[in-house]
Tab-separated table of C-alpha atoms in Angstrom:
chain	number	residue	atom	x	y	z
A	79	UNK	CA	65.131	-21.767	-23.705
A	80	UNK	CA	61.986	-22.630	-22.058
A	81	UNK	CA	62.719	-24.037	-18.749
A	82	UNK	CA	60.356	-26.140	-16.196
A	83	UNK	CA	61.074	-26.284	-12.467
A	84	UNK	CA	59.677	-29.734	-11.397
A	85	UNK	CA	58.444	-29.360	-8.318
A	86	UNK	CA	57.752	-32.306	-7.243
A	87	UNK	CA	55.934	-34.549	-4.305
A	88	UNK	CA	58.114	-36.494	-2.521
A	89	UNK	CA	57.295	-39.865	-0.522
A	90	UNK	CA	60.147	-39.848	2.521
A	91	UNK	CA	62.447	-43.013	1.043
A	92	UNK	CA	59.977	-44.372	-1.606
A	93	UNK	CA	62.360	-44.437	-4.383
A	94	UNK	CA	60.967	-46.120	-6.767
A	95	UNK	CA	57.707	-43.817	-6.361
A	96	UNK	CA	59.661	-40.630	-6.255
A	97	UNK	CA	61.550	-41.373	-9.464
A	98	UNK	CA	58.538	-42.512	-11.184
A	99	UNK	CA	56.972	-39.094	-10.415
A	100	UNK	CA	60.145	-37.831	-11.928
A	101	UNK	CA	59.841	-39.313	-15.310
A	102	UNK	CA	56.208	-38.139	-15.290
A	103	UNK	CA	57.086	-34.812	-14.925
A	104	UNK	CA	59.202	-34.784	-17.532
A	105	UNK	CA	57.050	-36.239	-19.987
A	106	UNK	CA	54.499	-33.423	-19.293
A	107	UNK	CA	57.144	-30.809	-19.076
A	108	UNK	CA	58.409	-32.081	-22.481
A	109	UNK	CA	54.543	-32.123	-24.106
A	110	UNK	CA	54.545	-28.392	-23.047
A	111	UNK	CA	57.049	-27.516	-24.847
A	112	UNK	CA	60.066	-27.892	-22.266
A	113	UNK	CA	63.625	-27.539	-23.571
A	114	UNK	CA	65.062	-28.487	-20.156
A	115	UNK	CA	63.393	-29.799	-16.552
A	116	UNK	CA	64.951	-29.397	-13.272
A	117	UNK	CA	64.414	-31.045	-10.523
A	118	UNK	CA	64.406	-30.959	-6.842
A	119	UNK	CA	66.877	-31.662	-4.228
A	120	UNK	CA	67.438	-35.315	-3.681
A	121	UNK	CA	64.146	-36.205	-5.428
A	122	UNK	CA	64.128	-39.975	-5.327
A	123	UNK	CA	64.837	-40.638	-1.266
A	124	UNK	CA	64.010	-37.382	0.447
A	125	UNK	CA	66.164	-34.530	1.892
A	126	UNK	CA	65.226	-35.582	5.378
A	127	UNK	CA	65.168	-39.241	5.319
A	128	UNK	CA	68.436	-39.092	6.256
A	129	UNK	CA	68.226	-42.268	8.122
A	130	UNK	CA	68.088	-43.700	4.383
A	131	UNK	CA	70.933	-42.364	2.911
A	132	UNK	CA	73.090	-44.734	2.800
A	133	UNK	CA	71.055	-47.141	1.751
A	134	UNK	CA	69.530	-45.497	-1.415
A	135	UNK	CA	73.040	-44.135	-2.350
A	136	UNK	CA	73.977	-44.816	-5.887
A	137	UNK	CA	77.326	-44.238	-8.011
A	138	UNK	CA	76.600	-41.934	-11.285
A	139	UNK	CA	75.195	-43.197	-13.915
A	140	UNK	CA	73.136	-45.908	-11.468
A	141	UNK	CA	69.448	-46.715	-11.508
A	142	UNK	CA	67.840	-43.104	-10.819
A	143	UNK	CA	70.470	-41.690	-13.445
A	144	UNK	CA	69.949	-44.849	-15.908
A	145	UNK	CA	65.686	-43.676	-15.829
A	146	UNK	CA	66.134	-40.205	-15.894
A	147	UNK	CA	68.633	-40.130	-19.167
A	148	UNK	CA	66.165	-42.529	-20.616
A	149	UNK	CA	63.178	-40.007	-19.820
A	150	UNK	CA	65.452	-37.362	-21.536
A	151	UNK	CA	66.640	-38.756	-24.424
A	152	UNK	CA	62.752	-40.113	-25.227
A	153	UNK	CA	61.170	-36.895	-24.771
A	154	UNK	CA	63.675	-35.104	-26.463
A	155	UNK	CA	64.422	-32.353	-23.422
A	156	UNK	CA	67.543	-31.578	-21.060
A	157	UNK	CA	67.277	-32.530	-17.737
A	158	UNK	CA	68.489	-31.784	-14.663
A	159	UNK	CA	68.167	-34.845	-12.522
A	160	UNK	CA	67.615	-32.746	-9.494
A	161	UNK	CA	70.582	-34.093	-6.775
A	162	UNK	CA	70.800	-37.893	-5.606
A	163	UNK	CA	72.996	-39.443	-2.561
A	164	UNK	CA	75.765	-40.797	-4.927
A	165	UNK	CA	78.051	-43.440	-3.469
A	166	UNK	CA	81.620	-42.186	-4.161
A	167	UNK	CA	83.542	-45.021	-3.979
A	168	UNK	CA	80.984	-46.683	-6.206
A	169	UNK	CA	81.726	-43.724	-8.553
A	170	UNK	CA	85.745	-44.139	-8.020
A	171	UNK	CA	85.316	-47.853	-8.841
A	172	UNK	CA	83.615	-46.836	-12.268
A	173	UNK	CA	86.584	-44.680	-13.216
A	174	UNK	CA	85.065	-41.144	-12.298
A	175	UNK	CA	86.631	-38.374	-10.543
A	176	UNK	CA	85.326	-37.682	-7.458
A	177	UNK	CA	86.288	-35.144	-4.457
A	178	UNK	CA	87.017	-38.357	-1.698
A	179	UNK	CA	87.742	-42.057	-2.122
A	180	UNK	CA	84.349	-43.137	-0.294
A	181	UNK	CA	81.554	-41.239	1.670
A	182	UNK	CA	78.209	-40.136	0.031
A	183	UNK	CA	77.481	-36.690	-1.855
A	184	UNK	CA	74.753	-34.591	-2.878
A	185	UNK	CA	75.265	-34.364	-6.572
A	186	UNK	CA	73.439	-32.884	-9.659
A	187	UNK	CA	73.310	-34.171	-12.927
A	188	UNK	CA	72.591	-32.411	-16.389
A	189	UNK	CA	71.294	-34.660	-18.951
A	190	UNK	CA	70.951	-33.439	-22.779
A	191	UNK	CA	68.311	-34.145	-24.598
A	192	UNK	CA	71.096	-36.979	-26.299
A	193	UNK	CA	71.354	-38.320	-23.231
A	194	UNK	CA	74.954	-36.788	-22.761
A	195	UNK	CA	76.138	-36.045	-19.463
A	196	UNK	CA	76.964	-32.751	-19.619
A	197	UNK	CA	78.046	-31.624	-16.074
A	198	UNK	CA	78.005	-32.837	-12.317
A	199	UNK	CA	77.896	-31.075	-9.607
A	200	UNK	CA	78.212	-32.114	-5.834
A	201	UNK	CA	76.913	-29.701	-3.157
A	202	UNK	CA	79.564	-27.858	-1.918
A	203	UNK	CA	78.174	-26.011	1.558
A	204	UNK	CA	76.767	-28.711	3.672
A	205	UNK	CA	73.741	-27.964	6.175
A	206	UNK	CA	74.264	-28.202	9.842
A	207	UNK	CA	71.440	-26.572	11.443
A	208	UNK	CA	68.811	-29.203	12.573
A	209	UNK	CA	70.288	-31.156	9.564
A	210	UNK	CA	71.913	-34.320	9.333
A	211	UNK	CA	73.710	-33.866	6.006
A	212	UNK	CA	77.211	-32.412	7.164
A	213	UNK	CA	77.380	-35.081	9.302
A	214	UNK	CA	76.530	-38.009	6.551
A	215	UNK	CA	77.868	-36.272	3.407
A	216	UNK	CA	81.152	-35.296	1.851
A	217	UNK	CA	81.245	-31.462	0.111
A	218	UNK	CA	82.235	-31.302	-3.475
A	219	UNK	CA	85.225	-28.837	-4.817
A	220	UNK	CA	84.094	-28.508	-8.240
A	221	UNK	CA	81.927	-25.880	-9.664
A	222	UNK	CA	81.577	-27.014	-13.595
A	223	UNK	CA	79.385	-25.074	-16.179
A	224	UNK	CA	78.074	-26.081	-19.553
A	225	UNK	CA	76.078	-24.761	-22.419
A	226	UNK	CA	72.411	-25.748	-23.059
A	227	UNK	CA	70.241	-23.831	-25.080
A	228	UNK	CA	71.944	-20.850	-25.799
A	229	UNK	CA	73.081	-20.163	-21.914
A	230	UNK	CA	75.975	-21.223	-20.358
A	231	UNK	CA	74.558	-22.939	-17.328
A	232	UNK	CA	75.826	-23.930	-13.498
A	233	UNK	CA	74.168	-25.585	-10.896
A	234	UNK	CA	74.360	-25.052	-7.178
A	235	UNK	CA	72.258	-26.750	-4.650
A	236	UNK	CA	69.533	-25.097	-2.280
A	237	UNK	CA	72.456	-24.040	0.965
A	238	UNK	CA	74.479	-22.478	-1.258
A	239	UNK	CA	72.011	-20.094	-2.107
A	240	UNK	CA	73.640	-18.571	1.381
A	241	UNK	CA	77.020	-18.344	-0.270
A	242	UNK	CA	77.121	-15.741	-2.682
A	243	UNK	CA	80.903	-15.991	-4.210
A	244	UNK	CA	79.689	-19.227	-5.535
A	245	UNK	CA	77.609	-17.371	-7.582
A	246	UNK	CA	80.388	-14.901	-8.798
A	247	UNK	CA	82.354	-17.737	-9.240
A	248	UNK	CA	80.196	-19.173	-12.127
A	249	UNK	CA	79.631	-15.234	-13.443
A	250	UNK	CA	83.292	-15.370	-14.139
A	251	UNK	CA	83.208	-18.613	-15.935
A	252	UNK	CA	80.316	-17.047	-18.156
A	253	UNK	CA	77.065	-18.071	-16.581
A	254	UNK	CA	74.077	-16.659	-17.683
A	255	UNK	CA	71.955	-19.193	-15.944
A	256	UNK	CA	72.286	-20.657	-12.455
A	257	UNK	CA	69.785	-24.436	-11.735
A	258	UNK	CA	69.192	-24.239	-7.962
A	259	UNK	CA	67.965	-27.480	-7.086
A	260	UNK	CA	66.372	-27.442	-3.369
A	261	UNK	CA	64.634	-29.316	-0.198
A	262	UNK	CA	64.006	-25.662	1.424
A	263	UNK	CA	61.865	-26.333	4.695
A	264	UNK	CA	58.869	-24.219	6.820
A	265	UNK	CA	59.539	-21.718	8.889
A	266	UNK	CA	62.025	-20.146	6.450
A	267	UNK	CA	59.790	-19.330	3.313
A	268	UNK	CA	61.181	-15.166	2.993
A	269	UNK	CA	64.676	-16.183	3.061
A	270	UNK	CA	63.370	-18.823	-0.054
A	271	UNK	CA	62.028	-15.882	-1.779
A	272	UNK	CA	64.729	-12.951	-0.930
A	273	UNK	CA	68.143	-15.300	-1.534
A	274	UNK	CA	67.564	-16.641	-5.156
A	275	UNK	CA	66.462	-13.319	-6.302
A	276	UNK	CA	69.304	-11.524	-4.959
A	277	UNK	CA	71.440	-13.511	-6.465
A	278	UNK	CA	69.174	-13.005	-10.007
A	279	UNK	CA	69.961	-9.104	-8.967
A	280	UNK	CA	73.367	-8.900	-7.983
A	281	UNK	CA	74.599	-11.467	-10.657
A	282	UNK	CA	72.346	-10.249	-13.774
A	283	UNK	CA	71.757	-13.717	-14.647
A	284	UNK	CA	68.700	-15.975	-14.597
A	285	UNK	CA	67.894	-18.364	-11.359
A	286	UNK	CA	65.709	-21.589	-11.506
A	287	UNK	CA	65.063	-22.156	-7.962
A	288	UNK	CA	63.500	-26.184	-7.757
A	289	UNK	CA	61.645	-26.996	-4.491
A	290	UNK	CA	60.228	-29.991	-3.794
A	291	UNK	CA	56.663	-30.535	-2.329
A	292	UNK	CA	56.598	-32.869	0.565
A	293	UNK	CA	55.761	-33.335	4.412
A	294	UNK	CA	58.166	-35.500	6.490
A	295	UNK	CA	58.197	-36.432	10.334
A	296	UNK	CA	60.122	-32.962	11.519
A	297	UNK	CA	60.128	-30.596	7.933
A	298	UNK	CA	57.919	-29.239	5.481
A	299	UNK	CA	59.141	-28.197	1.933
A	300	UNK	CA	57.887	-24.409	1.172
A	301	UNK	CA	57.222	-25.238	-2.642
A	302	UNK	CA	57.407	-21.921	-4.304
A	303	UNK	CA	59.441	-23.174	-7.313
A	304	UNK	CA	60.252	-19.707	-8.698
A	305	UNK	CA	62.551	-18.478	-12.240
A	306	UNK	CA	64.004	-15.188	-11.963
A	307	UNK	CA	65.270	-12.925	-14.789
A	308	UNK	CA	68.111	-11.410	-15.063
A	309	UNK	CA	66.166	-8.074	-13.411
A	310	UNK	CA	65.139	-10.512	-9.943
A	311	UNK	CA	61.558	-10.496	-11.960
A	312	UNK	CA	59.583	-13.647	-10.929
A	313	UNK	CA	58.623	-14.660	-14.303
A	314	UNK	CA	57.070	-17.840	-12.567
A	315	UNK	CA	56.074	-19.337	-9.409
A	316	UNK	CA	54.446	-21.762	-7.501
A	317	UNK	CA	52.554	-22.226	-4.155
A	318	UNK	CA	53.558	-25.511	-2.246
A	319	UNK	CA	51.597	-28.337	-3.687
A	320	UNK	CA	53.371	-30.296	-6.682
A	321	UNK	CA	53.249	-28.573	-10.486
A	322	UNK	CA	55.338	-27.769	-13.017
A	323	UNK	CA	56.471	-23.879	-13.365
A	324	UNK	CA	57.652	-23.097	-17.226
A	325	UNK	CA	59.111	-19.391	-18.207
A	326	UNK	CA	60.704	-19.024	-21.471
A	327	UNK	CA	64.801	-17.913	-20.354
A	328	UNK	CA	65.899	-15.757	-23.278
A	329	UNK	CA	69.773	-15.745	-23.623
A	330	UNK	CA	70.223	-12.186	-25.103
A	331	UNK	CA	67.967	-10.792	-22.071
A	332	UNK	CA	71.312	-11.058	-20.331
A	333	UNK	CA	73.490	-9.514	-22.406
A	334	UNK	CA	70.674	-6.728	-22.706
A	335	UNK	CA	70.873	-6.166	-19.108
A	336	UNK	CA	74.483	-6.542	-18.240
A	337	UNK	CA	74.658	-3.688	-21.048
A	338	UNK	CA	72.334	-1.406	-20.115
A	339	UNK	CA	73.202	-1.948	-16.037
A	340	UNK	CA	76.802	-2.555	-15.888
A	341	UNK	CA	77.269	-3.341	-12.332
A	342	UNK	CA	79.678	-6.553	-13.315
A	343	UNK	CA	81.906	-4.324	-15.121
A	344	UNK	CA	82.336	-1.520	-11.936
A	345	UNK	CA	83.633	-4.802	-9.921
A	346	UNK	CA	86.898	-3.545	-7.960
């Protein structure tokens, strides 16, 4: 699989801009020769324009979903439309299964290259410090994987990178690749680079790690968009301006390693 971390710029609550970017992205990703695109945390309104939440929440499948499954079913690439606000009772009202009957979430989409929606995940650790979101958002209790490309894939969003029994969580349902989409902030940038790589290390598995790029009124996104092997190797990287990062994720590089270091097997 050759995957592309999106990392995009991101206008604080310009939607329509933000999405736009999005699509372009993709379409470049997709002309270099991108199997699937991943992008950032909460893309299309901002991570810290909190004060815009609930306005730009939508229910799955809504307008940022609708353009994003379009972009990936004309390009012919997976995508993972980064996270979105979603609307829960919105959701509930179109018949899906969601972890409350109303409140807002911070949930991932995959998208095939079909168009299918192939997982969702909703954020499941919440950030409190100097953050508004565990006061305006509801934590998801689902951890779903799926298979794309050869890997079986999971997705966990940017504080969970904290958590690592998440991560074991999705080694035991057969991961091989874990989509970390992000809105990690200034002054923090070695904790950016130690935490997805340990988790690469400790897990044997790859980790896409999809910051955006953007400067709001009290944050600033580090960038440094970064795929790790199944070793912790960067194989890419970024600084902190917007770009695309592409590595090539082979499949059987994590059986190789998991075979020649078999630190998941001497669990106790």
């Amino acid at each position: 699989m050759r995957l592309a971390l999106a990392q995009l710029s991101i206008e604080s609550a310009a939607v329509d801009d933000n999405v736009e970017r999005a699509v372009s992205a993709i379409e470049t990703a997709a002309e270099e020769g991108a199997d699937c695109v991943a992008l950032p945390e909460i893309f299309n309104v901002g991570y810290f324009a909190f004060e815009s939440y609930e306005r730009a929440a939508e229910p799955l499948g809504g307008e940022t979903h609708r353009r994003i499954r379009e972009a990936a079913i004309e390009h012919d690439v997976s995508v993972l439309a980064g996270t979105i606000v979603e609307d829960l009772a919105a959701s509930a009202d179109a018949g899906e299964a969601v972890p409350a009957e109303s409140g807002l979430a911070n949930t991932a989409v995959l998208f095939d290259a079909d168009g299918k929606r192939r997982l969702v995940y909703r954020k499941h650790h919440l950030f409190g410090y100097d953050s508004a979101e565990a006061e305006l958002l509801v934590p998801g209790d689902q951890l779903p994987t799926a298979d794309l490309g050869g890997h079986t894939v999971g997705v966990t969003t940017c504080y969970d990178l904290r958590f690592p029994e998440l991560y074991r969580r999705l080694v035991d349902d057969g991961a091989t690749m874990v989509l970390v989409p992000s809105a990690w902030p200034y002054p923090r940038v070695e904790h950016w680079k130690l935490l997805p790589r340990a988790r690469a290390v400790e897990d044997l598995l790859y980790v896409g790690a999809v910051n955006g790029s953007a400067t709001f009124e009290d944050a600033s996104l580090v960038g440094r968009s970064t795929v790790y092997d199944p070793w912790g190797t960067p194989l890419a990287s970024s600084d902190d301006d917007a770009t695309v990062v592409y590595a090539d994720c082979d499949p059987d590089r994590v059986d190789e390693v998991r075979e020649e270091f078999p630190a998941l097997r001497d669990r106790r």
